[in-house]
Short mmCIF file of C-alpha atoms and ligand atoms in Angstrom, two decimals:
data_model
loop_
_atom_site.label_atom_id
_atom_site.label_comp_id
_atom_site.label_asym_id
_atom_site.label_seq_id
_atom_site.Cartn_x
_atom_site.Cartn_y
_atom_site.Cartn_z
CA UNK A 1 91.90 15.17 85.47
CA UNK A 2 95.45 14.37 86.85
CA UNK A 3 97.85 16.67 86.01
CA UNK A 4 101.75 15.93 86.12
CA UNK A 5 103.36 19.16 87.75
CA UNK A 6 106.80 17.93 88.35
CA UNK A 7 107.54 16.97 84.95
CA UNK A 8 108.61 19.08 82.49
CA UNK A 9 109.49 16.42 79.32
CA UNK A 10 111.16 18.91 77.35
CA UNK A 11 113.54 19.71 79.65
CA UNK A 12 114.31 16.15 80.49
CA UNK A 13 115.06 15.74 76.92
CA UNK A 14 117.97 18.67 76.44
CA UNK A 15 119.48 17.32 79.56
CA UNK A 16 119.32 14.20 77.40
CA UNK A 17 120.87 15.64 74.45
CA UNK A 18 123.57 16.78 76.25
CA UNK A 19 124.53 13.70 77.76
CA UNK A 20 124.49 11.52 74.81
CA UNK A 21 127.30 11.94 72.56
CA UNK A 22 125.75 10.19 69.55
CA UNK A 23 122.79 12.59 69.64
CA UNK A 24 124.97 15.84 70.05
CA UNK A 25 127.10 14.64 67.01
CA UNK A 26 123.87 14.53 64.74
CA UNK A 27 122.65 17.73 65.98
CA UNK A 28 126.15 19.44 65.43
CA UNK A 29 126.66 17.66 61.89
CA UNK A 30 122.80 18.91 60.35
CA UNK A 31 123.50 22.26 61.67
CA UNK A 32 127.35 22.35 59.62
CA UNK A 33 125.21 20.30 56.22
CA UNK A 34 122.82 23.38 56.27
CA UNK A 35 124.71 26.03 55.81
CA UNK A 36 126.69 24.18 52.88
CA UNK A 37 123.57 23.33 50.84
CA UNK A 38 124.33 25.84 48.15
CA UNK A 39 125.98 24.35 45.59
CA UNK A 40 123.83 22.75 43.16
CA UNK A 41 122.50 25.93 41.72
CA UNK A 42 125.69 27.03 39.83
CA UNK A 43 125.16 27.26 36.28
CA UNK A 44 128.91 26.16 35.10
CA UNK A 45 130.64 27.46 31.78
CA UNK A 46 131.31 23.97 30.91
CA UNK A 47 127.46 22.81 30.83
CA UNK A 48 126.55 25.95 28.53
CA UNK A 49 129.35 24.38 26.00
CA UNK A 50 127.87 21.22 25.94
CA UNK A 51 124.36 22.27 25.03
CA UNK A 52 125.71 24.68 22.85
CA UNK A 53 127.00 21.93 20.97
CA UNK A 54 124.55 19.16 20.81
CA UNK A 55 121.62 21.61 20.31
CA UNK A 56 124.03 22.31 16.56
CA UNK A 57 124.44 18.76 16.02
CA UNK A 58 120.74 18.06 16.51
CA UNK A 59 119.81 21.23 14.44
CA UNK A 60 121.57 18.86 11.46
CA UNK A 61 120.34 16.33 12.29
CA UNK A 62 123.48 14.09 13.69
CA UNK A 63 122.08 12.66 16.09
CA UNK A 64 125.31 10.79 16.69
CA UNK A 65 127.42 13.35 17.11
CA UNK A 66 125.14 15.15 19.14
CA UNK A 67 125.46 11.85 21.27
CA UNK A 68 129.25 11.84 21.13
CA UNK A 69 129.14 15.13 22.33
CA UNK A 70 127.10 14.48 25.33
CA UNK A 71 129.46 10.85 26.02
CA UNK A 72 132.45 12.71 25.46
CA UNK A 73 131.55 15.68 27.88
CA UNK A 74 130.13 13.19 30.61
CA UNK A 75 133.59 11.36 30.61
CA UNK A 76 135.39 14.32 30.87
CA UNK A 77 133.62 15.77 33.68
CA UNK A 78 134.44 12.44 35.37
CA UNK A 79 130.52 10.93 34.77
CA UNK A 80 129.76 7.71 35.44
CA UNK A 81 125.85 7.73 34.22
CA UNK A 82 124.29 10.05 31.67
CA UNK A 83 120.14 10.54 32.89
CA UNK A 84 117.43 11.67 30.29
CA UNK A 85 114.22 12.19 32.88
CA UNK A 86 111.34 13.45 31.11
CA UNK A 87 109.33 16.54 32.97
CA UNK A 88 105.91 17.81 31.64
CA UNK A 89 107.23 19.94 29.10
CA UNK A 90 111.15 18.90 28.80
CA UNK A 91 113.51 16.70 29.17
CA UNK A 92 116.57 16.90 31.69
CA UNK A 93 120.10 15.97 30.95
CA UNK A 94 121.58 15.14 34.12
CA UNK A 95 125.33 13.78 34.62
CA UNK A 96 126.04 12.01 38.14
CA UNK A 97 129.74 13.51 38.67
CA UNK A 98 131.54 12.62 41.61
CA UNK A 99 128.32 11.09 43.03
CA UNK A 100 125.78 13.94 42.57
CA UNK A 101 123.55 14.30 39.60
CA UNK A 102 123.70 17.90 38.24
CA UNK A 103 121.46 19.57 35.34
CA UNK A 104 123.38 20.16 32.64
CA UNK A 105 120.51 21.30 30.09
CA UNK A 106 116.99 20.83 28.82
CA UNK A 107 115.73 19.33 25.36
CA UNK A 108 112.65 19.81 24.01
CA UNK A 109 110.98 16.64 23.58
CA UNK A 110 111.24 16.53 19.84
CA UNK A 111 115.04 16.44 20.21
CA UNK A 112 114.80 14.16 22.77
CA UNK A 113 112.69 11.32 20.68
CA UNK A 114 115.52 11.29 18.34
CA UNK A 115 118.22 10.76 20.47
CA UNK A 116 115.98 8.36 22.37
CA UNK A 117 115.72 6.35 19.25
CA UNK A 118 119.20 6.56 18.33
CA UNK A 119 120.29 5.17 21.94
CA UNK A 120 117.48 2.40 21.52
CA UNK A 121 118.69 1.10 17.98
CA UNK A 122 122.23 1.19 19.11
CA UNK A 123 122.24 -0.94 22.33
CA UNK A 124 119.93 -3.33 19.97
CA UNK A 125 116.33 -3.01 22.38
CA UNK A 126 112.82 -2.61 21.13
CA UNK A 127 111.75 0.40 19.33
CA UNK A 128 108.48 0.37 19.09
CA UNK A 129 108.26 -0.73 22.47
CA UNK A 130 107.94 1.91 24.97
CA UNK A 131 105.33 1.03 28.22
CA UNK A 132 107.91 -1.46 29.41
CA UNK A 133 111.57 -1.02 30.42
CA UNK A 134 114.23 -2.74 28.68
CA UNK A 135 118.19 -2.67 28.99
CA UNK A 136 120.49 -3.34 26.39
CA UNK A 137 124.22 -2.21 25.80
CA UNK A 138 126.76 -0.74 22.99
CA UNK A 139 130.27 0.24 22.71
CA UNK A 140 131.75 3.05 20.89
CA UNK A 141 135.50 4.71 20.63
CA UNK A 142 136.49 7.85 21.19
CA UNK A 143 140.72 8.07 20.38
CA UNK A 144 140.76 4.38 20.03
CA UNK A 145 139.97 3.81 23.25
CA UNK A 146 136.95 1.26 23.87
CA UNK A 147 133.54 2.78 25.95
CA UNK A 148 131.00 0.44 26.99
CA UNK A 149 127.19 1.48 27.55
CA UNK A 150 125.37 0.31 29.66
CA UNK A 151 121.47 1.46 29.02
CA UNK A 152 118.24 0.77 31.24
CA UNK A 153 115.04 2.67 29.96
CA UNK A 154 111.90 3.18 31.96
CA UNK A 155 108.47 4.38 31.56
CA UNK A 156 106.93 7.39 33.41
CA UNK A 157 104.36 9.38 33.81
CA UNK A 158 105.64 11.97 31.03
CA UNK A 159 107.60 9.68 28.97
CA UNK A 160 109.74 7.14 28.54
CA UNK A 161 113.32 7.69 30.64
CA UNK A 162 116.86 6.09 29.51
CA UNK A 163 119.99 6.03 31.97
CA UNK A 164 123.02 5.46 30.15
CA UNK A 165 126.08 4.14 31.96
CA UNK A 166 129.30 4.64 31.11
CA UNK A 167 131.87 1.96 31.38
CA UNK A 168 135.74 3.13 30.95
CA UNK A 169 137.53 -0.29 31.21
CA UNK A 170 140.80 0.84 30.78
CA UNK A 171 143.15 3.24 32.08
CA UNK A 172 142.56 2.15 35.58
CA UNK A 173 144.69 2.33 38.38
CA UNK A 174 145.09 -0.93 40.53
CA UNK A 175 147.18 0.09 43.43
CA UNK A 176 146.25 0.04 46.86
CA UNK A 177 147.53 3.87 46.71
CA UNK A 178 144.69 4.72 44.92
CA UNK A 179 142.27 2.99 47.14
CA UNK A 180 143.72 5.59 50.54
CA UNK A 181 143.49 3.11 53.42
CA UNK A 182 144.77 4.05 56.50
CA UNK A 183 147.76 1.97 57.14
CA UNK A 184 145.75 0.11 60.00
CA UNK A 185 143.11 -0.87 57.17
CA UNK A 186 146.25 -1.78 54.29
CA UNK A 187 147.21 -4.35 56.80
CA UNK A 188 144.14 -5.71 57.38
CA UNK A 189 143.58 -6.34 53.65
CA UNK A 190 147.13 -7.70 53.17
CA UNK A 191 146.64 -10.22 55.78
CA UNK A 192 143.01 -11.55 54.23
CA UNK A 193 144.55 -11.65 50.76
CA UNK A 194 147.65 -14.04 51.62
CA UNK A 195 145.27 -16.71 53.29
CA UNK A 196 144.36 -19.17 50.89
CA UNK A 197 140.81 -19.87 51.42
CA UNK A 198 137.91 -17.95 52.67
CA UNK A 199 135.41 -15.23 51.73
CA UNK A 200 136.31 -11.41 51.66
CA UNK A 201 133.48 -9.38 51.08
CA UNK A 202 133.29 -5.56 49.84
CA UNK A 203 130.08 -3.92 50.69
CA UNK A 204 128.50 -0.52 50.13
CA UNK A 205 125.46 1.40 48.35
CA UNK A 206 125.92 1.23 44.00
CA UNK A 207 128.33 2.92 42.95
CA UNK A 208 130.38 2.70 45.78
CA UNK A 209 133.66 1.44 43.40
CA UNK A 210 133.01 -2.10 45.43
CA UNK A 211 134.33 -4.21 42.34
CA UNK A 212 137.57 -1.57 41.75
CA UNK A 213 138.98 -2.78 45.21
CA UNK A 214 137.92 -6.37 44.34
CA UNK A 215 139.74 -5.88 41.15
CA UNK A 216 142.31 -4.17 42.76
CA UNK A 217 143.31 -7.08 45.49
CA UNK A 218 143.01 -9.14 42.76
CA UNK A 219 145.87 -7.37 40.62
CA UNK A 220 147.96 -8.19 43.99
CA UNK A 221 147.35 -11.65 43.75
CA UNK A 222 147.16 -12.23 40.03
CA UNK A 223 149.91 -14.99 40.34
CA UNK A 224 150.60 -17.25 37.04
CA UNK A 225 150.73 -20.17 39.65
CA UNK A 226 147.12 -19.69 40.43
CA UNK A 227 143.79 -20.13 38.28
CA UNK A 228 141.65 -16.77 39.61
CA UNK A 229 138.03 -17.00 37.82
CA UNK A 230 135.38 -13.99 37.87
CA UNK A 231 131.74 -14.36 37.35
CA UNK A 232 130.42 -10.53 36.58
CA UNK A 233 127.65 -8.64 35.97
CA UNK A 234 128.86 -6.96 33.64
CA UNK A 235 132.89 -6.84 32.94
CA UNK A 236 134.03 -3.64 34.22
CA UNK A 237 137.72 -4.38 33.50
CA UNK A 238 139.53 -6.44 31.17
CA UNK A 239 142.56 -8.18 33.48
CA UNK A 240 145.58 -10.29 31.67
CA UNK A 241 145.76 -13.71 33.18
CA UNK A 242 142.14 -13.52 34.85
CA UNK A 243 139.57 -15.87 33.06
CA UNK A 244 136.28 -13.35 33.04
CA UNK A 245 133.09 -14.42 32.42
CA UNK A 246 129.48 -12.66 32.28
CA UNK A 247 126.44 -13.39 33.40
CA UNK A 248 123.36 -13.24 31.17
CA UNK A 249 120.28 -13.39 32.69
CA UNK A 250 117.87 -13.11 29.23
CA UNK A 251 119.77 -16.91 28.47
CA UNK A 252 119.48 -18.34 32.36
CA UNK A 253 123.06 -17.70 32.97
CA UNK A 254 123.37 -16.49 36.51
CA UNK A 255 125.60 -16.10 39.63
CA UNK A 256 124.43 -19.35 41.45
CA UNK A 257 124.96 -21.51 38.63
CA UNK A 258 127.55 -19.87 37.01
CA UNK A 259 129.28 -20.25 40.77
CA UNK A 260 129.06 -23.83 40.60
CA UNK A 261 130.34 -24.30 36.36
CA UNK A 262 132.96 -22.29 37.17
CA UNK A 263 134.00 -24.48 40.45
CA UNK A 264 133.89 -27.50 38.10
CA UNK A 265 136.97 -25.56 36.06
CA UNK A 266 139.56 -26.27 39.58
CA UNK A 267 139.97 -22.55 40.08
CA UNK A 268 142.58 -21.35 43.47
CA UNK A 269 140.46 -18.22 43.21
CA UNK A 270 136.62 -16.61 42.48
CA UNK A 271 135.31 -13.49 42.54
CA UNK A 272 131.51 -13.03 42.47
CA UNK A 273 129.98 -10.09 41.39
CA UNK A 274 127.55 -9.88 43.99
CA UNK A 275 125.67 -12.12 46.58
CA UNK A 276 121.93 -11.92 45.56
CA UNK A 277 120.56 -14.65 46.96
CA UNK A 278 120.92 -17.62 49.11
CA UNK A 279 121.99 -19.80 46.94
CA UNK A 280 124.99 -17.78 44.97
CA UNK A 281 125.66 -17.54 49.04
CA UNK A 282 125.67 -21.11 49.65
CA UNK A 283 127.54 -22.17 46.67
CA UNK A 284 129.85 -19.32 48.01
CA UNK A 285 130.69 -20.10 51.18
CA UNK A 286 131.50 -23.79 50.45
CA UNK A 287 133.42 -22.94 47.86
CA UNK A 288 134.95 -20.51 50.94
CA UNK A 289 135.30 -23.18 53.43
CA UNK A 290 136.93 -26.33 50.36
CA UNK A 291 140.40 -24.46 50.13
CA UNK A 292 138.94 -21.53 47.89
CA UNK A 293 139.50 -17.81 47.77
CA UNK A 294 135.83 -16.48 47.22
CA UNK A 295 135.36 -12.72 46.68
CA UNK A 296 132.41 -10.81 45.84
CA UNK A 297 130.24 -8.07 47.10
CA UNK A 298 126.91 -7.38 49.18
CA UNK A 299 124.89 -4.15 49.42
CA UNK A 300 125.10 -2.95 53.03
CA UNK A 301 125.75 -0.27 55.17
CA UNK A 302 128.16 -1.23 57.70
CA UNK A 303 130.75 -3.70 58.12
CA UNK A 304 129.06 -4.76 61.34
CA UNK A 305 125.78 -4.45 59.26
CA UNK A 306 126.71 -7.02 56.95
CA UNK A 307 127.07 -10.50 59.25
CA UNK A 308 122.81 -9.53 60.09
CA UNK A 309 122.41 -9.26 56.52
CA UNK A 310 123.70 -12.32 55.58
CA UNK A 311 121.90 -13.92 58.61
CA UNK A 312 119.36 -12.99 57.16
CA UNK A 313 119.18 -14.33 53.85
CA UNK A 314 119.16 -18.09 55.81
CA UNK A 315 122.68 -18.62 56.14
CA UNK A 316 123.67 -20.73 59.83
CA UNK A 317 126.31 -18.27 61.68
CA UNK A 318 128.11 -21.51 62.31
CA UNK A 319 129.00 -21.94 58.34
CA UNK A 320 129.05 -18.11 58.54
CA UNK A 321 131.94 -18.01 61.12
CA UNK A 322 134.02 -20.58 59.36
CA UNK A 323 133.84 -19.16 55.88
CA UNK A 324 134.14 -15.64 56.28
CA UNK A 325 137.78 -13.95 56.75
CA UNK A 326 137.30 -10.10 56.26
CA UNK A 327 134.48 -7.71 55.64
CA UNK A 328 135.51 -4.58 53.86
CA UNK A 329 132.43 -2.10 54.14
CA UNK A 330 133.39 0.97 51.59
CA UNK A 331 131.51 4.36 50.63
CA UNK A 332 132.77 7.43 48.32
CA UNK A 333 133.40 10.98 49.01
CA UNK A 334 134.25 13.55 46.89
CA UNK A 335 138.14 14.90 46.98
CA UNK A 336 139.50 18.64 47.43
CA UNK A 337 140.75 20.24 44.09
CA UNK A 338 144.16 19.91 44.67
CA UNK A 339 143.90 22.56 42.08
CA UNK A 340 142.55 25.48 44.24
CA UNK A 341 142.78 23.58 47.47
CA UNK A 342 143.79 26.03 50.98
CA UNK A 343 143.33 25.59 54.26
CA UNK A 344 140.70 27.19 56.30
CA UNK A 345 139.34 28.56 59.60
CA UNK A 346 137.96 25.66 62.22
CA UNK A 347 134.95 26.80 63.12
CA UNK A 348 133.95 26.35 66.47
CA UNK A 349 130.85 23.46 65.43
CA UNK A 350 133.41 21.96 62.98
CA UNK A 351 135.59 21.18 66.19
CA UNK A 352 133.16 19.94 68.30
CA UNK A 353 131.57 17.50 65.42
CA UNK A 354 135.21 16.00 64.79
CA UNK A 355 135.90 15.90 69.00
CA UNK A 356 132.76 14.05 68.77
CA UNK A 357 133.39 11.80 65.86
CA UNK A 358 136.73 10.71 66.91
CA UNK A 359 136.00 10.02 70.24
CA UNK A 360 136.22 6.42 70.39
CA UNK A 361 139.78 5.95 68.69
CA UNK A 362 143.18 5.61 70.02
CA UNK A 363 143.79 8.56 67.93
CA UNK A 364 141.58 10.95 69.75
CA UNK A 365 144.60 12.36 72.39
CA UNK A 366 146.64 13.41 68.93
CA UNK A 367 143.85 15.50 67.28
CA UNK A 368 142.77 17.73 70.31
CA UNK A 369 145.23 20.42 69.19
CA UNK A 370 145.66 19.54 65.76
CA UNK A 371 142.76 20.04 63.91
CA UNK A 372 143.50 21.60 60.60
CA UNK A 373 141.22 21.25 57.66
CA UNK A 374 140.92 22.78 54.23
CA UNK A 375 138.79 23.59 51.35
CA UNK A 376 138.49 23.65 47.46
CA UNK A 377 138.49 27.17 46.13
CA UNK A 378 136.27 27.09 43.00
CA UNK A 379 138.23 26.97 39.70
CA UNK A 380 137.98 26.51 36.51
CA UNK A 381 139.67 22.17 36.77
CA UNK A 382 136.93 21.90 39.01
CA UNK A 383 133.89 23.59 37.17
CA UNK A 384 133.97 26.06 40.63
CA UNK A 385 132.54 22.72 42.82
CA UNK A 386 135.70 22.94 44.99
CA UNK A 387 135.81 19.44 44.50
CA UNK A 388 137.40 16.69 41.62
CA UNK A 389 137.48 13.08 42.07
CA UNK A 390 136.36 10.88 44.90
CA UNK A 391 138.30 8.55 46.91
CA UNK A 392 137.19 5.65 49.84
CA UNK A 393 136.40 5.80 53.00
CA UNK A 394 136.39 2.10 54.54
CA UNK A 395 135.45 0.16 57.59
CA UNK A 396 137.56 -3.38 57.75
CA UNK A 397 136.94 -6.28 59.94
CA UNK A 398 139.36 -9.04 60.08
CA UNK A 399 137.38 -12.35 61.36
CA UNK A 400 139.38 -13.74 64.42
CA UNK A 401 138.69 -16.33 66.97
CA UNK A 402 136.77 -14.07 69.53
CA UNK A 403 134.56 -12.99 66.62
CA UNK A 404 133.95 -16.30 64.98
CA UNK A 405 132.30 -17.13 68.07
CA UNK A 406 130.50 -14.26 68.94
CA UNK A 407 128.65 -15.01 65.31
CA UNK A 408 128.43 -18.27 66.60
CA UNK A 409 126.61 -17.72 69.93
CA UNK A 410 124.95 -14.14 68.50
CA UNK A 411 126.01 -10.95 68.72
CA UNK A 412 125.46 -7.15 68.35
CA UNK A 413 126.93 -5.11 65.89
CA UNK A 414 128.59 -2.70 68.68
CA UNK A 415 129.76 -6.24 70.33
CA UNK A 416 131.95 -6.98 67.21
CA UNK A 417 133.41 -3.24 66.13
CA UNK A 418 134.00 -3.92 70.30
CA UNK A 419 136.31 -6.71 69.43
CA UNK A 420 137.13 -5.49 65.45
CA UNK A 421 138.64 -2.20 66.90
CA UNK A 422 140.98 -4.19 68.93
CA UNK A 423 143.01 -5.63 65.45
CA UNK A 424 142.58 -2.11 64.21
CA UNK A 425 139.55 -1.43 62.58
CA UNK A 426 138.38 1.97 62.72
CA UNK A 427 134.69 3.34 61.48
CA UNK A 428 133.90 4.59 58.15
CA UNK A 429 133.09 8.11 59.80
CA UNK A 430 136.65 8.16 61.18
CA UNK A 431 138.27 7.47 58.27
CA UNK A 432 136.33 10.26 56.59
CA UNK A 433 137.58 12.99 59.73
CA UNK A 434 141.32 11.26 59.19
CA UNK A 435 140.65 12.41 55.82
CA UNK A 436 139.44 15.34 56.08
CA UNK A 437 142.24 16.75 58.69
CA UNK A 438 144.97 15.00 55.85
CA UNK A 439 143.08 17.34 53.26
CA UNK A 440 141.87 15.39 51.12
CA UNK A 441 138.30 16.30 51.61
CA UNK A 442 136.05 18.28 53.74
CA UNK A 443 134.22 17.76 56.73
CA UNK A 444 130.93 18.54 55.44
CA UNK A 445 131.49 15.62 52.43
CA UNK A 446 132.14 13.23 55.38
CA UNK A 447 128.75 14.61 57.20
CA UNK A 448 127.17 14.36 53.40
CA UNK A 449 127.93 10.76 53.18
CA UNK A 450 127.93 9.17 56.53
ZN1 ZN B 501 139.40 23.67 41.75
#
């Protein structure tokens, strides 16, 4: 049997690891995640309250108020989606806040059937149905102010499950302040929103507040002199001068259709809730290319991601190139509390991760003896996370004419962030470090979420 002396693979691979920057910066960035994975086990004053409560109202059988209570709570830990998921033996009240679900308490399943049927009378579904899963919605008003739910229930192996999602139209901020782009990416978006026609696209996983900057470049255009149109899935915000309208799939009202009504009406500009399929693309990207302002959204990971994606779904890069004007790729991460927020040692793996991160940029010269970065000191605002609020991280590209014909003649997505860096653009991850060494989050949320 031959044997192969000279060759000792494993070492051939460190020397590899060593080399290779992109490898290095994944090994660094699981080694700093580990050590932070502590943090979902705290059992927080606040969630004690809450059960506390709703375990009374239930006891009297107020099912509503034990329901209020549980809304109430969720919005003012900053929830977007209340989760019921039913275990063998009980049932788990989960809140997604700032991103992350957390356990709040446990019902016993006799509690649980009650509010179950509560929420399922409310947003109008089927009671007695339970082995199929419906959605359905209701509103409700806590100080006057207007809540839509959103509801989606499931059946599992232990019973049937309900999400509830929590729509706050109002009281939103729609400044670009709000949305922290680095000034590079604020110029890129001003440019792409005073052309007149073409497609701007947000994309990102659910969740990722893809329709607040649609709404919020929007509010900077919302001109009486033009006729702006949305087609959504559902209405997150109510705008003055915007004509809204909602899709509703149970009556065959949907995006690609809708799309082409609502071009009938002479609009200046659309936005889209999302791209689904090809033919809400289509109808799109001709509205796009016949003197229209078309926004909407995609799911994707990348900015570069995004022109494969749509490739994919059987558009021609030719009609591609012409239609598209910017690509705004967008995820979450969770902010400092500025409540209990100080700065903190650099570790000697934090500075080697951002070294590595930040290598590519223009910037990278500036940061070499400037890294300071900073951390949320668990208090009471923040329910002792460290952490309150979110805010963007975003990749931009602005189409120009060496990238229109790179999509033309095919391309590679390190080809056009190539090119896209040249106008400016910088990755999602460097945004994250930029904010991170600003202090506005940590470099283990950036790790998290990139
Ligand atoms: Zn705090």
């Amino acid at each position: 049997m031959a044997t192969r002396k000279n060759q000792n693979p494993k070492a051939g691979m460190t020397k590899n690891l060593l080399k290779d920057p992109e490898k290095q910066e994944a090994r660094i960035a699981s080694k700093i995640l580990k050590k932070d994975d502590d943090e979902s086990t705290i059992k927080r004053d606040a969630f004690v309250k809450i059960e506390k409560k709703v375990k009374a109202s239930l006891k009297k059988q107020d099912t509503d108020d034990a329901l209020t209570s549980i809304s109430v709570w969720a919005l003012f830990l900053g929830s977007s989606d209340v989760h019921y998921d039913n275990w063998e033996k009980v049932v788990k009240v989960r809140f997604r806040i700032d991103g992350i679900l957390v356990d709040i308490f446990d019902l016993d399943k006799k509690d649980y059937k009650k509010l179950l049927e509560r929420l399922k009378y409310a947003s109008e579904v089927k009671l007695n149905i339970t082995d199929v899963p419906q959605d359905g919605k209701y509103e409700f008003l806590i100080d006057s102010k207007k809540i839509d739910v959103r509801i989606s229930t499931l059946p599992t192996k232990y019973g049937e499950n309900i999400v509830c999602r929590l729509l706050d139209g109002s009281d939103k901020s729609l400044s670009f302040e709000d949305l922290w782009f680095f000034w590079t990416s604020q110029r890129m978006v001003n440019r792409s929103i005073n052309s007149n026609m073409g497609m701007i696209l947000v994309t990102g996983p659910t969740g990722s507040w893809k329709t607040t900057t649609l709404y919020t470049i929007l509010s900077h255009i919302n001109k009486r002199s033009k006729k702006i149109m949305t087609l959504e899935d559902p209405i997150e915000y109510n705008m003055e001068w915007i004509i809204q309208s909602e899709i509703d799939e149970k009556k065959w009202y949907h995006f690609a259709d809708g799309l082409r009504a609502m071009l009938r009406q002479d609009p200046d500009i659309i936005m889209v809730g999302e791209i689904r399929d090809l033919d809400t693309l289509q109808t799109a990207t001709s509205a796009a290319l016949t003197w229209h302002l078309v926004l909407s959204t995609l799911h994707t990971k990348s900015a570069a991601e995004t022109l494969d994606r749509i490739i994919s779904m059987g558009l021609q890069p030719y009609i591609l190139s012409w239609a598209l004007e910017t690509i705004i790729a967008q995820r979450l991460i969770r902010r400092i509390c500025p409540y209990c927020k100080k700065e903190k040692e650099v570790t000697k793996e934090e500075e080697s991760v951002i070294k590595l991160m930040m290598r590519n940029t223009w910037m990278k010269e500036f940061l070499a003896d400037h890294i300071k970065l900073y951390t949320g000191k668990w208090c009471a605002k923040c329910n002792g996370t460290g952490y309150k609020g979110r805010i963007g991280i975003y990749e931009i590209i602005n189409m120009d004419d060496d990238i229109r014909e790179l999509i033309k003649t095919g391309w590679s997505p390190e080809e056009v962030v190539k090119i896209a860096r040249k106008n400016g653009m910088i990755l999602m991850k460097e945004d994250g470090v930029l904010k991170a060494l600003w202090g506005h989050t940590t470099i283990q949320e950036v790790l998290r979420v990139v």
